[in-house]
Short mmCIF file of C-alpha atoms and ligand atoms in Angstrom, two decimals:
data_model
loop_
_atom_site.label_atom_id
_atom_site.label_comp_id
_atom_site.label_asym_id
_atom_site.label_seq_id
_atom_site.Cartn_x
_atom_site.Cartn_y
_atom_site.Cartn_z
CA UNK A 30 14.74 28.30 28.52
CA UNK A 31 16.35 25.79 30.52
CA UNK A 32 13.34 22.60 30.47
CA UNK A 33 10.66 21.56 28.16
CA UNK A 34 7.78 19.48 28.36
CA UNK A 35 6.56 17.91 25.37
CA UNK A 36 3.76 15.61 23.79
CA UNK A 37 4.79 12.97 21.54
CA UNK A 38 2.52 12.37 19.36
CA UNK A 39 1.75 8.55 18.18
CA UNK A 40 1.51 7.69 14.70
CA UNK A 41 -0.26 5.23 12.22
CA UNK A 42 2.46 3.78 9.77
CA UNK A 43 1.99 1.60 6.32
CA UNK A 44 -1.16 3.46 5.70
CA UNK A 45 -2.85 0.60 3.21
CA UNK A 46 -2.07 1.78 -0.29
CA UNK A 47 0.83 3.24 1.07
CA UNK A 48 2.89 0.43 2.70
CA UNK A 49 5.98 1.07 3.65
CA UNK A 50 5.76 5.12 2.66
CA UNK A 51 2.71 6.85 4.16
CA UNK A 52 2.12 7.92 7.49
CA UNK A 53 -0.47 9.92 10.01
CA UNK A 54 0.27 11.66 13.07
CA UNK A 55 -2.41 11.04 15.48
CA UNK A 56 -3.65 14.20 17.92
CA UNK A 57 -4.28 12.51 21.47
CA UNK A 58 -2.26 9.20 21.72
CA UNK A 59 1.00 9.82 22.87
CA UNK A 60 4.25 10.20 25.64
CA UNK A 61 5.26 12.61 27.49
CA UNK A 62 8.67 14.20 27.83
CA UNK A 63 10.94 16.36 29.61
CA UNK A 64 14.23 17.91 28.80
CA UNK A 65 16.48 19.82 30.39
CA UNK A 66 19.19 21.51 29.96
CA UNK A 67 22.47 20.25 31.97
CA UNK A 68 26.10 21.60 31.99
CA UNK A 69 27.67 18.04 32.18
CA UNK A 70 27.83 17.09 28.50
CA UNK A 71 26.21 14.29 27.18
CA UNK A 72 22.83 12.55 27.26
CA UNK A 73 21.20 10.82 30.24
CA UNK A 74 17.90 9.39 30.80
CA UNK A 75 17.05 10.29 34.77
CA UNK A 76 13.48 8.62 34.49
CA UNK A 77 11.06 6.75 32.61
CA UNK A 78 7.65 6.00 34.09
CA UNK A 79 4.84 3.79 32.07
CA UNK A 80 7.20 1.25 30.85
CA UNK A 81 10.13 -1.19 31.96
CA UNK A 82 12.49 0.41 29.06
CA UNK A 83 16.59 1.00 29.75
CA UNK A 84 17.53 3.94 31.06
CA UNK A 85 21.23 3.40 29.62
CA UNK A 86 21.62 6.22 27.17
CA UNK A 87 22.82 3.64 24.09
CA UNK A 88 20.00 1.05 24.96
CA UNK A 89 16.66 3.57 24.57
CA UNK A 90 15.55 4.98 20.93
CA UNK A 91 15.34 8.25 22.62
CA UNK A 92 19.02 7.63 23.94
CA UNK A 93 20.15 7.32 20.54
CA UNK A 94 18.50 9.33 18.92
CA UNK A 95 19.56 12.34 21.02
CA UNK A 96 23.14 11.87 21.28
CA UNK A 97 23.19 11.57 17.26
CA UNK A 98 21.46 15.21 17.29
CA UNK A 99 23.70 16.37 20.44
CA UNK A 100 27.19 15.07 18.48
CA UNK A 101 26.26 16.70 15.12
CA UNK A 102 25.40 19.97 17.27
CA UNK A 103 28.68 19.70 19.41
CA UNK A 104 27.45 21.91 22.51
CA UNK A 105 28.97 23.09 25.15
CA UNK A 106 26.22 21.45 27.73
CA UNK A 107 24.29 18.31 27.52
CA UNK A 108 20.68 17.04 28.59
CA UNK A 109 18.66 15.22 31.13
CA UNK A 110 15.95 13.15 29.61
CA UNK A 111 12.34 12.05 31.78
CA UNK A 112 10.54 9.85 29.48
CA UNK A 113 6.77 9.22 30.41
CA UNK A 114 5.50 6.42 28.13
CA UNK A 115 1.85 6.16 27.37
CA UNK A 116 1.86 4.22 24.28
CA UNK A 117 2.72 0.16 24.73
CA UNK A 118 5.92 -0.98 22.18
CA UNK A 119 5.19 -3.19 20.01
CA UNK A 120 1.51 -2.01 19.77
CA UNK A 121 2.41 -0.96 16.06
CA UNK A 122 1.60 2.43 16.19
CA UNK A 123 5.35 4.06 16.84
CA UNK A 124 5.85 3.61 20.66
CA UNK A 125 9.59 3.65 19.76
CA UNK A 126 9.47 6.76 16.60
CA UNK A 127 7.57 8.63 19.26
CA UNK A 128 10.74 8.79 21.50
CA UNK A 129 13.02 9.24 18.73
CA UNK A 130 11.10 11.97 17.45
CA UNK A 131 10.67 13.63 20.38
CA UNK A 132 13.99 13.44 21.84
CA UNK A 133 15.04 15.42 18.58
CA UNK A 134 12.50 18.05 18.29
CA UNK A 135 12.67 18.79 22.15
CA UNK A 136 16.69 19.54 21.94
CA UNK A 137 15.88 21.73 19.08
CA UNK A 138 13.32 23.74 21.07
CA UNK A 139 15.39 24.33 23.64
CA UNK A 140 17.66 25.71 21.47
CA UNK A 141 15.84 28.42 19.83
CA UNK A 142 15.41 26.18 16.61
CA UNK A 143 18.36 26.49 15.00
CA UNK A 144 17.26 23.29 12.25
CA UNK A 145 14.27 22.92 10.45
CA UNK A 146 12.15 20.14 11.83
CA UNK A 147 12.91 18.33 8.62
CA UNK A 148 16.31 18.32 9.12
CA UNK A 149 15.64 16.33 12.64
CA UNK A 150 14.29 13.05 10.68
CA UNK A 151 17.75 11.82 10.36
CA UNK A 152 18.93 11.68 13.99
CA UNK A 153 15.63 10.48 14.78
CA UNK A 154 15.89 7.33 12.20
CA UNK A 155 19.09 6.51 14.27
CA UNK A 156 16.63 5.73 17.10
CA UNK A 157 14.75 3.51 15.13
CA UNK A 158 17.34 1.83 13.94
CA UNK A 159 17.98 0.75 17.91
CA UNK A 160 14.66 -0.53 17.89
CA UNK A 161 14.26 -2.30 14.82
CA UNK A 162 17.88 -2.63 12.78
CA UNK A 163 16.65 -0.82 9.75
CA UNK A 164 16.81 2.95 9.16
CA UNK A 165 13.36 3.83 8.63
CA UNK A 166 10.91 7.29 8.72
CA UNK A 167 7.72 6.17 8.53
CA UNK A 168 7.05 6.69 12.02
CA UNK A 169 9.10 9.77 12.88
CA UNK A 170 8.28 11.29 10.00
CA UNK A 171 4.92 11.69 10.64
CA UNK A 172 5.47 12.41 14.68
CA UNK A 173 7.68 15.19 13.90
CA UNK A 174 6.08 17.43 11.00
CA UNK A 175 2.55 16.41 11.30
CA UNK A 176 -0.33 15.73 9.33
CA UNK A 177 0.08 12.77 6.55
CA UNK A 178 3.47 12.20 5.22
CA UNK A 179 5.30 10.41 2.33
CA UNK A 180 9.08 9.00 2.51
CA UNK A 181 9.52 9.64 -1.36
CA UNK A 182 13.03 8.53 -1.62
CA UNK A 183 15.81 7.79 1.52
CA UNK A 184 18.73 7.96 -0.62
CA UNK A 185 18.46 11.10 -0.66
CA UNK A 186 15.74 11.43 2.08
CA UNK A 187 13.01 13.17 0.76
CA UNK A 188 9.86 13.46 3.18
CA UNK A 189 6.52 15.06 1.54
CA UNK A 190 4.23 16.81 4.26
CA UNK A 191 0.88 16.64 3.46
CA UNK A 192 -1.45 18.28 5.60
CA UNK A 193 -4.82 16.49 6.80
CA UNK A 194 -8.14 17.08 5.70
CA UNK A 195 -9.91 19.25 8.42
CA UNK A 196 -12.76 16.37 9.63
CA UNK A 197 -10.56 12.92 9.20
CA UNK A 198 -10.51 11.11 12.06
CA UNK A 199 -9.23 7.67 13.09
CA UNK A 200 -9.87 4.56 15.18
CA UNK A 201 -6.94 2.56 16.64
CA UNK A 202 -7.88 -0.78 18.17
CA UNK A 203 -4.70 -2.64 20.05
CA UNK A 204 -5.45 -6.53 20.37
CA UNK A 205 -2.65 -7.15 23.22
CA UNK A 206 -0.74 -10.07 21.10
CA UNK A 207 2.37 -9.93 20.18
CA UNK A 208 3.13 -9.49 16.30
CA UNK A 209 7.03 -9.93 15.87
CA UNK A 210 7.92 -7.38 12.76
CA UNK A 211 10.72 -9.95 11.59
CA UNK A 212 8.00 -12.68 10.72
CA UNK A 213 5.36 -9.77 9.36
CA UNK A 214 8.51 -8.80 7.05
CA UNK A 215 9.43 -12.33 6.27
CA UNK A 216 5.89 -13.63 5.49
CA UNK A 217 6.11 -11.00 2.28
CA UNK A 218 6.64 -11.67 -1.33
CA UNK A 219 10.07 -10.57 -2.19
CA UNK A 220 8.35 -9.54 -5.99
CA UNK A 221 4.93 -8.74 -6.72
CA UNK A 222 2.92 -8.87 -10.17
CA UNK A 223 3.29 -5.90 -12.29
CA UNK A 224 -1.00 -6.12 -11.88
CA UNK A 225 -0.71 -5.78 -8.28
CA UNK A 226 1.89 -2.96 -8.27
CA UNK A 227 -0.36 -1.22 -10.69
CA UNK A 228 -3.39 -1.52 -8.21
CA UNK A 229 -1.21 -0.27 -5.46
CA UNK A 230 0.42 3.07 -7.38
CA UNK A 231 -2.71 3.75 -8.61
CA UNK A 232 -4.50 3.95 -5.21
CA UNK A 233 -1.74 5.64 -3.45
CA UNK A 234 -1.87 8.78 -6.36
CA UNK A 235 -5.63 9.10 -5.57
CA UNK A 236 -5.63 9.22 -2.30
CA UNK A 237 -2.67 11.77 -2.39
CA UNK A 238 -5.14 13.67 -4.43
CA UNK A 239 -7.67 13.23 -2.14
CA UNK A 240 -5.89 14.76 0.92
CA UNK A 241 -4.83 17.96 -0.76
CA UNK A 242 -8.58 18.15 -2.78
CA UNK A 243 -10.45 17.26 0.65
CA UNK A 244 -12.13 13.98 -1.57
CA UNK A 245 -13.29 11.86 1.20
CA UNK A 246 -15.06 9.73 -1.11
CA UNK A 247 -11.42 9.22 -3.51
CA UNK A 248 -9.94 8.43 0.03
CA UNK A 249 -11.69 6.08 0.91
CA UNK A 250 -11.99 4.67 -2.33
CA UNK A 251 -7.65 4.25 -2.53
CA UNK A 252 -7.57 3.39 1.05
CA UNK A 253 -7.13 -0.42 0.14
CA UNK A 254 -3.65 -2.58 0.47
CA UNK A 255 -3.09 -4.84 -2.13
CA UNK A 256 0.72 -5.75 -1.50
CA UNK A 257 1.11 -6.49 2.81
CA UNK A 258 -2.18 -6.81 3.92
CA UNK A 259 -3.25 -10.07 2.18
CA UNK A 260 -0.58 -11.99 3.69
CA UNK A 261 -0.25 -9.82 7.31
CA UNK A 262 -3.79 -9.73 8.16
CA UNK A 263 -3.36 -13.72 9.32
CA UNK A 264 -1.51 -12.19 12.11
CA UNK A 265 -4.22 -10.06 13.55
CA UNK A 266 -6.84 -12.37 14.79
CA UNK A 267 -10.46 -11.28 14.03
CA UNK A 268 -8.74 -8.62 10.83
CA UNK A 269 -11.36 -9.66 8.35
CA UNK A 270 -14.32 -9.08 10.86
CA UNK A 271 -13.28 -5.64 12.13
CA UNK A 272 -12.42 -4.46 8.49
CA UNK A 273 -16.23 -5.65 7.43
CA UNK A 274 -17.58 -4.11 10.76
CA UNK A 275 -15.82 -0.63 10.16
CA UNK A 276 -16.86 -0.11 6.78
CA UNK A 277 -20.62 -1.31 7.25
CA UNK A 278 -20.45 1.47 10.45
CA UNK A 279 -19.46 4.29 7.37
CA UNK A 280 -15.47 3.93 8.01
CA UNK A 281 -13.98 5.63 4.62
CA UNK A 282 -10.99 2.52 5.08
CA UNK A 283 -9.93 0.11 7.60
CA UNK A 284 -5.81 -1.73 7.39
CA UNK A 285 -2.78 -2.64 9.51
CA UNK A 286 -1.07 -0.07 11.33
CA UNK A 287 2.11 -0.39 11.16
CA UNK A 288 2.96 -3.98 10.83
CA UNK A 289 0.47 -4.43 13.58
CA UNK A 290 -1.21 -6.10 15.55
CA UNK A 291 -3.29 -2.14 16.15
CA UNK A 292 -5.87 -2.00 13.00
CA UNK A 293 -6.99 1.40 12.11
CA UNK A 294 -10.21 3.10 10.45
CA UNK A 295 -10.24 6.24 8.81
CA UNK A 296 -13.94 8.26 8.95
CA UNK A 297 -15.05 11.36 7.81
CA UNK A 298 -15.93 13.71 11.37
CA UNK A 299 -15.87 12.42 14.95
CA UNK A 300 -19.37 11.06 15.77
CA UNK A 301 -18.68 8.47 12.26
CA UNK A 302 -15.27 7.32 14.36
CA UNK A 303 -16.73 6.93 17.57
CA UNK A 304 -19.36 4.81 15.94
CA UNK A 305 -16.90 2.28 14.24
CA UNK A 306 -15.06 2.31 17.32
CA UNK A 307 -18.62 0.75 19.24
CA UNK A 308 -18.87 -1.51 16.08
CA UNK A 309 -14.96 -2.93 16.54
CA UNK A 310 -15.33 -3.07 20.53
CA UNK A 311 -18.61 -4.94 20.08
CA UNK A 312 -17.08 -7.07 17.33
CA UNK A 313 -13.84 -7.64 19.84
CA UNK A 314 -14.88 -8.16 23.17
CA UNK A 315 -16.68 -11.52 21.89
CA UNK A 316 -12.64 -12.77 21.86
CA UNK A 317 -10.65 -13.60 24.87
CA UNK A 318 -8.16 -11.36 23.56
CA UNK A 319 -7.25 -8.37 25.97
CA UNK A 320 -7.45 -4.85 23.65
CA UNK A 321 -7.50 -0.98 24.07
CA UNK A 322 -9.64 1.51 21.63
CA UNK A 323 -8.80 4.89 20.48
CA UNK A 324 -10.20 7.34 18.26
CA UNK A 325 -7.95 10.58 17.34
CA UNK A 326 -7.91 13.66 14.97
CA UNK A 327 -5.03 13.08 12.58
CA UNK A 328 -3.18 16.20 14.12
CA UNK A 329 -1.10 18.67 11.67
CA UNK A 330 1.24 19.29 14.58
CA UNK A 331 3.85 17.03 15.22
CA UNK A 332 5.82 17.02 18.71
CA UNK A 333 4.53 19.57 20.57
CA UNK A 334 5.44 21.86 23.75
CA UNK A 335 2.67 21.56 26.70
P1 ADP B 14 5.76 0.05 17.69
O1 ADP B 14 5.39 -1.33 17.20
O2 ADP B 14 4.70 0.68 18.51
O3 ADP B 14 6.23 0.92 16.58
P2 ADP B 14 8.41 -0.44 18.19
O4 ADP B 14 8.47 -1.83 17.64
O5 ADP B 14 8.82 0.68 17.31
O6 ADP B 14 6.96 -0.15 18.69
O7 ADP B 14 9.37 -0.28 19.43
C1 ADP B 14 9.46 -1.13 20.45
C2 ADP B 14 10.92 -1.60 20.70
O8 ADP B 14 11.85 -0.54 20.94
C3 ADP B 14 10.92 -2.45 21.96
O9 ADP B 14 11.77 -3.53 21.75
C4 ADP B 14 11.48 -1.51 23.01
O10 ADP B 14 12.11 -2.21 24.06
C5 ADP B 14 12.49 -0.68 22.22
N1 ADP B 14 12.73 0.66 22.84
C6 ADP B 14 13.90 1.20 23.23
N2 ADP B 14 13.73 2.45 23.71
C7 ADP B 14 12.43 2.74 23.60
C8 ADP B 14 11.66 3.88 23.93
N3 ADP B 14 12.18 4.98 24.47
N4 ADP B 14 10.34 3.81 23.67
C9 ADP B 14 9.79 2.70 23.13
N5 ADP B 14 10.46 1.60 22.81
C10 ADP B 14 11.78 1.60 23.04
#
């Protein structure tokens, strides 16, 4: 195999209860990529269509990212990169993790996949740390194994897979401002109550219960964010509205993606989604705000060949 063409997926990050270590990987949001297989060594980006992005290997997450994996392999050929971007940056729901992580796991297909996709997480996190100076997985975690997932520890990494209920579902809706993830880190309490932090631990165990017992009442019952939201959700105007509007439509939970501005509802089976999505369009279009809707499967597959 000489080229691959792959979907990268993108993901919900800071999933309520679980700030800052639970993900989703969503089924039908996501870039396009192709790689190919080159005998110049090296990394180069040949195209990128969908957004004004660098093509200079050591200025794109998906730059970085690959020529960390292509190093640590030390080939004897390199790769041509086409990147086909379908999710905006800076929407909050891992435009940049969704290069990274597919970058990684495309490379590894092409090479008869010699590493486990867990193994990939690390070269992808040097993408991310392009795009946002910190070494995170909460976004390429989920975009490259799938389903929910849980950065336990980074030092060591330890990344828990969880896979997704069969009928959860989820609505994304992008207001098109701009929500710089300095200030939404800088606007947070550097210590929290020990009440709060008890709240928080407490929700995040039940609804890790919940995905592996199939509890959609438990999740949405732990799907609540007592530590980021309460001080982010200023920067999203309209959050309180949406959040009402969602659950009163039968969402199971409604928070920030990422560190936003997208908000996202979780509901139990498509036709419950697609009627919180009416309910949040309804609720939006009253604003001058421009915005985009989605609603998505929370896929088990990560990056994927098409
Ligand atoms: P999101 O909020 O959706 O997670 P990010 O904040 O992660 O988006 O990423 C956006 C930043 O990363 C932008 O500054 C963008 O210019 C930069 N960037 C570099 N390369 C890429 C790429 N291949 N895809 C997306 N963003 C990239």
């Amino acid at each position: 195999m000489n080229e691959i063409k792959i979907f990268c997926p993108a993901t919900v990050a800071n999933l309520s209860c679980g700030f800052d270590v639970l993900g989703l990987c969503l089924e039908n949001i996501g870039d396009e990529m192709i790689i190919r297989k080159v005998k110049e060594k090296g990394l180069r980006i040949t195209k990128i269509t969908g957004a004004d992005l660098p093509l200079e290997t050591n200025k794109n997450v998906a730059g970085v990212a690959g020529m960390a994996l292509l190093s640590h392999l030390d080939l004897e050929f390199g790769v041509e990169i086409e990147i086909h971007k379908k999710i905006k940056a800076g929407s909050g729901i891992g435009s940049s993790a969704a290069s990274a992580a597919g970058v990684v796991v495309g490379i590894n297909e092409l090479l008869g996949i010699p590493m486990h996709r867990k193994e990939l997480i690390p070269f992808a996190m040097e993408g991310e740390f392009l795009a946002s100076g910190s070494y995170h997985a909460d976004n390429v975690s989920p975009a490259i194994l799938g389903g929910f997932t849980l950065v336990r520890s980074y030092n060591p990494l330890e990344v828990i897979k969880i896979k997704s209920p069969k009928h959860l579902y989820v609505t994304i809706i992008h207001p098109h401002i701009e929500v710089i993830t300095s200030e939404a880190r800088s606007i947070l309490p550097k210590e929290i109550p020990l009440k709060t932090a008890i709240t928080q631990w407490g929700n995040l165990g039940g609804f890790i219960s919940g995905l592996y017992t199939e509890d959609y009442g438990l999740l949405g019952r732990c799907l609540q964010d007592v530590v980021a939201e309460p001080y982010r959700k200023n920067l999203i105007p309209e959050f309180d509205s949406i959040k009402k509007v969602a659950l009163e439509n039968g969402a199971l939970g409604c928070g920030i993606s990422g560190s936003g501005p997208s908000i996202y509802s979780l509901s139990k089976g498509l036709e419950n989604s697609k009627k919180v999505e009416n309910a949040i369009q309804n609720i939006f279009a009253k604003t001058t705000i421009p915005f985009d809707t989605y609603t998505s499967k929370v896929c088990d597959k990560g990056v994927r060949k098409i």
